[in-house]
CSV table of C-alpha atoms in Angstrom, one decimal:
chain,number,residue,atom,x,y,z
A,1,UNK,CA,0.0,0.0,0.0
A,2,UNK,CA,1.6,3.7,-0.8
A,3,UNK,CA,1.9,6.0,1.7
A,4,UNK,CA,2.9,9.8,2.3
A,5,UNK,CA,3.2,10.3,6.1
A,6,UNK,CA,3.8,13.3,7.3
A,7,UNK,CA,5.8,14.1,11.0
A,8,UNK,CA,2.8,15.7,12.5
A,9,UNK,CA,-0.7,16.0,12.0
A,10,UNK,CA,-0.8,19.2,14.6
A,11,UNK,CA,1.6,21.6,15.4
A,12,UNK,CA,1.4,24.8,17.4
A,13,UNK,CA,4.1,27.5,16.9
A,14,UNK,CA,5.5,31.0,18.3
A,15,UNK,CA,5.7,33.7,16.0
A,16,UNK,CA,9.5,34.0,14.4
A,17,UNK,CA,10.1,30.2,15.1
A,18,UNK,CA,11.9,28.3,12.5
A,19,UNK,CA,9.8,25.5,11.4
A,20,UNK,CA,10.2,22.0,9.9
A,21,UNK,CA,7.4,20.0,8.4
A,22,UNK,CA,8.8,17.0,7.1
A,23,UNK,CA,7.5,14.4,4.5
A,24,UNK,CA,8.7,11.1,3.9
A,25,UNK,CA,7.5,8.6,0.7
A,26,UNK,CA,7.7,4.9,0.4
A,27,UNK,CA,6.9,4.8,-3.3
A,28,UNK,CA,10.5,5.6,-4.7
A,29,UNK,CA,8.8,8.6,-6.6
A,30,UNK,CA,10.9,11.5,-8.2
A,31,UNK,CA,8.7,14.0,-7.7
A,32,UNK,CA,7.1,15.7,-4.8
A,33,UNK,CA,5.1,18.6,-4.0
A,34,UNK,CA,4.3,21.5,-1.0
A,35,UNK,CA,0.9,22.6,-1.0
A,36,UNK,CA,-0.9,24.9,1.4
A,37,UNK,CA,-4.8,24.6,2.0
A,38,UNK,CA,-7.0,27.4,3.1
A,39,UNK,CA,-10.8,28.0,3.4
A,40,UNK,CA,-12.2,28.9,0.3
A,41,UNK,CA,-8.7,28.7,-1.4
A,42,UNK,CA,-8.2,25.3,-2.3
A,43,UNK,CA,-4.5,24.0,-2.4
A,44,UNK,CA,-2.3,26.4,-3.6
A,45,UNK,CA,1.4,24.8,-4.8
A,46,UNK,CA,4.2,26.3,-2.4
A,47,UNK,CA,7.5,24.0,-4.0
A,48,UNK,CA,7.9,21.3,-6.6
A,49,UNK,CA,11.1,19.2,-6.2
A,50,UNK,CA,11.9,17.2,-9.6
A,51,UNK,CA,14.1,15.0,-7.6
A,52,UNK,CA,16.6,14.8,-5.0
A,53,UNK,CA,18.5,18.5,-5.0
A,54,UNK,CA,16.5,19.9,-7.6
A,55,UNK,CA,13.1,22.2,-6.6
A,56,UNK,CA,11.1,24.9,-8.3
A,57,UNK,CA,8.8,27.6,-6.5
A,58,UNK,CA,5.3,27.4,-6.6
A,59,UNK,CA,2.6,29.9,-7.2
A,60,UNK,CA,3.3,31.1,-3.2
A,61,UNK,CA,6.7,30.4,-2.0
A,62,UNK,CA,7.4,33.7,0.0
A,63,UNK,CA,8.5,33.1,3.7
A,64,UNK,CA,9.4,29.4,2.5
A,65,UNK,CA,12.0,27.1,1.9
A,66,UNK,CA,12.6,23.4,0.8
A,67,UNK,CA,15.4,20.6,1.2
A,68,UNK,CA,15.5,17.6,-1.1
A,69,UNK,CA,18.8,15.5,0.2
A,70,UNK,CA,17.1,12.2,-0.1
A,71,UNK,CA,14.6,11.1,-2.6
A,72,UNK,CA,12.6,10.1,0.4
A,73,UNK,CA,12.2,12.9,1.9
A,74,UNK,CA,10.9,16.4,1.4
A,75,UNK,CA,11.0,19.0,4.1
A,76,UNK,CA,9.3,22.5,4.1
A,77,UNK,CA,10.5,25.0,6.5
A,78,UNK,CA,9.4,28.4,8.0
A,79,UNK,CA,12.4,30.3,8.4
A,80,UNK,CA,10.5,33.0,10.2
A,81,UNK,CA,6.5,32.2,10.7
A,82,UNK,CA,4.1,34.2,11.1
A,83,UNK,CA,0.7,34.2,11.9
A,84,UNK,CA,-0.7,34.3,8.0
A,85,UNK,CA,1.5,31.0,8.0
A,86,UNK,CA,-1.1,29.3,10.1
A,87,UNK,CA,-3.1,26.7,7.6
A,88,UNK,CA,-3.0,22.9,6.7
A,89,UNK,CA,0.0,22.1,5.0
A,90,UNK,CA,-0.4,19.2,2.4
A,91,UNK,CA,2.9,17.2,0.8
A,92,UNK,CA,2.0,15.1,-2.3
A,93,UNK,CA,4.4,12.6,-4.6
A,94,UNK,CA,4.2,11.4,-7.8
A,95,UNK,CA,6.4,9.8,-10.1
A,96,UNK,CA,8.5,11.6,-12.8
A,97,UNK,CA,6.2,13.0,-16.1
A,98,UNK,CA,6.9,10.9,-19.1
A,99,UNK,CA,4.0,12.3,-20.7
A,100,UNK,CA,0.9,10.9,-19.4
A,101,UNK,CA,-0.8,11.9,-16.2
A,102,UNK,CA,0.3,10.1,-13.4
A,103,UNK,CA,-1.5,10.1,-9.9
A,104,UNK,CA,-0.3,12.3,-7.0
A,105,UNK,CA,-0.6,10.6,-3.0
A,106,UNK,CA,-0.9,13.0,-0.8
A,107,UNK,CA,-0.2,12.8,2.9
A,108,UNK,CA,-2.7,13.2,5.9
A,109,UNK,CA,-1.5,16.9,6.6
A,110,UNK,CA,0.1,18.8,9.1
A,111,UNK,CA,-2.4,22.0,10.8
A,112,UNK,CA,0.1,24.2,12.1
A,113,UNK,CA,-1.4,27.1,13.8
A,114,UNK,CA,1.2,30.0,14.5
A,115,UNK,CA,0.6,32.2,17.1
B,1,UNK,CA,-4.4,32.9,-15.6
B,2,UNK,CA,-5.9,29.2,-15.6
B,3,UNK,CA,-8.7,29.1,-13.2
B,4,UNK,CA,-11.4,25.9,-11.9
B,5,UNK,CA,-14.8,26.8,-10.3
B,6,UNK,CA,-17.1,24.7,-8.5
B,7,UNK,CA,-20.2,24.8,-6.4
B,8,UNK,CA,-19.3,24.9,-2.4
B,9,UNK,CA,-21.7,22.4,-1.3
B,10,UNK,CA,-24.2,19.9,-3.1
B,11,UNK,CA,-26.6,17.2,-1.3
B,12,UNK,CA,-27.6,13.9,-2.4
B,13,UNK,CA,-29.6,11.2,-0.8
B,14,UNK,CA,-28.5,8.2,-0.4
B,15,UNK,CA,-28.2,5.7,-3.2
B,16,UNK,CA,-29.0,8.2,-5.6
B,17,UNK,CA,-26.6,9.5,-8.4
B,18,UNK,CA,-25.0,12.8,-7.9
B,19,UNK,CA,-23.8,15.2,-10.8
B,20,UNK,CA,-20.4,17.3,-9.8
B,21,UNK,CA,-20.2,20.0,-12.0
B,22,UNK,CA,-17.3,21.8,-12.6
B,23,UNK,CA,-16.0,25.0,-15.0
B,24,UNK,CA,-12.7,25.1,-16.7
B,25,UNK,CA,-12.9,27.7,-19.4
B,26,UNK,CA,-9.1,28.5,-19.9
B,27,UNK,CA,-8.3,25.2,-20.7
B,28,UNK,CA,-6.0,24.8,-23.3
B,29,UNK,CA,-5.9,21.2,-25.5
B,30,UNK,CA,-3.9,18.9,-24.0
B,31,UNK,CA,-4.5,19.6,-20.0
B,32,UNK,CA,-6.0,16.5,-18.8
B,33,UNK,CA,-8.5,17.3,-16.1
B,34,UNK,CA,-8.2,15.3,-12.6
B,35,UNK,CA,-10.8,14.9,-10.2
B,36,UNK,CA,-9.7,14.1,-6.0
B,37,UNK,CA,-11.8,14.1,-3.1
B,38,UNK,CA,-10.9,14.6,0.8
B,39,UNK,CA,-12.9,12.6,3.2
B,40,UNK,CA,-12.6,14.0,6.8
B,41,UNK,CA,-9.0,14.0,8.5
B,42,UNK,CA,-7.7,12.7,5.2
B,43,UNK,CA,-5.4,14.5,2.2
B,44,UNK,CA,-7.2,14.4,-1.1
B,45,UNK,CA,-7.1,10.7,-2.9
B,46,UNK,CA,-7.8,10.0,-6.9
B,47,UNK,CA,-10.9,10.1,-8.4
B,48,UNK,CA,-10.5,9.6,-12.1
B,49,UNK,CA,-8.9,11.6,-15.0
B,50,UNK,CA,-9.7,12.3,-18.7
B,51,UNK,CA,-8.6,14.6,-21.4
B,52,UNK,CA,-11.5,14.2,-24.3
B,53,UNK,CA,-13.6,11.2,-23.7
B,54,UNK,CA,-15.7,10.3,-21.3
B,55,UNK,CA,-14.4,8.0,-18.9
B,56,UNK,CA,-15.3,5.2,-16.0
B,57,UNK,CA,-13.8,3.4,-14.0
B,58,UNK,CA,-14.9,1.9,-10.4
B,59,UNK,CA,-15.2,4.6,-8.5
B,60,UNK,CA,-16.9,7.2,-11.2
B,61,UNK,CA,-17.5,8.3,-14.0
B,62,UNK,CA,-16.3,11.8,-15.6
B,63,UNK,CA,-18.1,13.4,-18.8
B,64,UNK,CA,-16.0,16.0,-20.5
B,65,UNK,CA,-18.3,18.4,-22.7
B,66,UNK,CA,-17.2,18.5,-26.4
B,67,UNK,CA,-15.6,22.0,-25.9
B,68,UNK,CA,-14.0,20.9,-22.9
B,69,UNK,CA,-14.5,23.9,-21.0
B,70,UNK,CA,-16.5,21.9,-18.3
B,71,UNK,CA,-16.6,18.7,-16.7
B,72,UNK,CA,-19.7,16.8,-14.6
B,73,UNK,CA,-17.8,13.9,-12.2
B,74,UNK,CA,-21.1,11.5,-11.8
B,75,UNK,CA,-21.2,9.4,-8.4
B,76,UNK,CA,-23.8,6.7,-10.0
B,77,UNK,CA,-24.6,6.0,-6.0
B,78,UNK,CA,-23.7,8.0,-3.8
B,79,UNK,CA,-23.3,5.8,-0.3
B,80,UNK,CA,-22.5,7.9,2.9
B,81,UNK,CA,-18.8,7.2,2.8
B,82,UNK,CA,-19.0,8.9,-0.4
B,83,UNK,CA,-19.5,12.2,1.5
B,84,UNK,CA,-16.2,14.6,1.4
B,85,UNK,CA,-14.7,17.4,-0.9
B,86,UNK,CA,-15.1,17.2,-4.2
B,87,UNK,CA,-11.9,18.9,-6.0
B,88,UNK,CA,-11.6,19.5,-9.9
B,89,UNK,CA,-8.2,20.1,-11.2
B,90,UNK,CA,-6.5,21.4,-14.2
B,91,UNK,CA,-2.9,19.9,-15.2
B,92,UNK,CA,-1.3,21.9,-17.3
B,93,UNK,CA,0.3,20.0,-19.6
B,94,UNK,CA,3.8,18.4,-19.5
B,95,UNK,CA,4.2,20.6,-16.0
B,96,UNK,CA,4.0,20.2,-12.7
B,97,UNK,CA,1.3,23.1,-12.0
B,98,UNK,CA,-2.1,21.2,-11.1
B,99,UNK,CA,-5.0,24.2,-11.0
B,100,UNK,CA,-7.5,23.0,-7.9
B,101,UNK,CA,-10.4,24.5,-7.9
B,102,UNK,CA,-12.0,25.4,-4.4
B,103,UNK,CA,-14.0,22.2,-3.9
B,104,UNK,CA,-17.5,21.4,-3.5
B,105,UNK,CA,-18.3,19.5,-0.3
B,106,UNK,CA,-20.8,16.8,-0.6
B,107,UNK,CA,-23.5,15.7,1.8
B,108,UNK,CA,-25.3,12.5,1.0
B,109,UNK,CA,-28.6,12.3,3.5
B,110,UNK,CA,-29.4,9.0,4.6
């Protein structure tokens, strides 16, 4: 069975804490994605990583940052948060596009509330 | 800009088919369009996908409109487990940019 799992499903935060959310993948997948979900927003993309070392910003990546150093693993961090960082944060894989659409798994989420 | 839009909520009773509707008129020819849904506590799982035809497979059916500037996901019968958010999704083609629109949650009424 595939699984995303993400390190928390809760976390609660101090303003202008750095913050990890990591993501880990058992699927051997190239590709894998940040997204952030908000009420009435939908997911909005925050960074793609083509594979291990390589990323590309999303349609929001201000106040964020990735690290790819294992294929595994994908973490998103906060280098500052704030409280318009508080949300549901979603991480997704998939493997590689060869042309075709290919399924993304996403993991249960992470709510991290800032305050 | 590419843009999805769907209905916020829809009911069904149970055991009755349901009709997702969903609008995706900058579309360009060879973004597939994805359907996921997200049951309670849970991150969004596959629906189904298409590009021109119509398509089926166990868990629904998607009917593309000839222009393919909309789409209708079809829940033939809708059970309560079936109840979660609905989300239509643009790929834009041969990238890694999927478009969700804002989700239509679904109550099915025993």
């Amino acid at each position: 069975d595939v699984k995303v799992t993400q390190s928390s499903r809760y976390l609660v935060k101090r303003t202008g804490e750095k913050v990890f959310l990591e993501c880990v993948q058992d699927m051997d997948h190239e590709n894998m994605f940040w997204y952030r979900q908000d009420p009435g927003l939908g997911l909005r993309l925050i960074y793609f990583s083509y594979d291990v070392k390589m990323k590309e910003k999303g349609d929001i990546p201000e106040g964020y940052s990735v690290s790819r150093e294992k294929k595994e693993r994908f973490s998103l961090i906060l280098e500052s948060a704030s409280t318009n960082q508080t949300s549901m944060y979603l991480c997704a894989s998939r493997v590689k596009w060869q042309g075709a659409p290919e399924t993304q798994y996403f993991g249960p989420g992470t709510r991290l509330l800032v305050l | 800009d590419a843009k999805t839009t769907q209905p916020n909520s829809m009911e069904s009773n149970e055991e009755e088919p349901v009709h997702l509707p969903c609008n995706h008129s900058t579309i360009s020819g060879t973004d597939y369009i994805h359907w996921y849904r997200q049951l309670p506590s849970q991150g969004p799982e596959y629906v189904i996908h298409g590009l021109t035809s119509n398509v089926n497979n166990r868990m629904a059916s998607l009917a593309i409109a000839e222009d393919r500037k909309s789409s209708t996901l079809i829940l033939h019968r809708a059970t309560l487990r079936d109840a979660a958010v609905y989300y239509c999704i643009q790929h834009l083609s041969g990238t890694y940019k999927y478009i969700f629109g804002t989700g239509t949650r679904l109550k099915v009424l025993a």
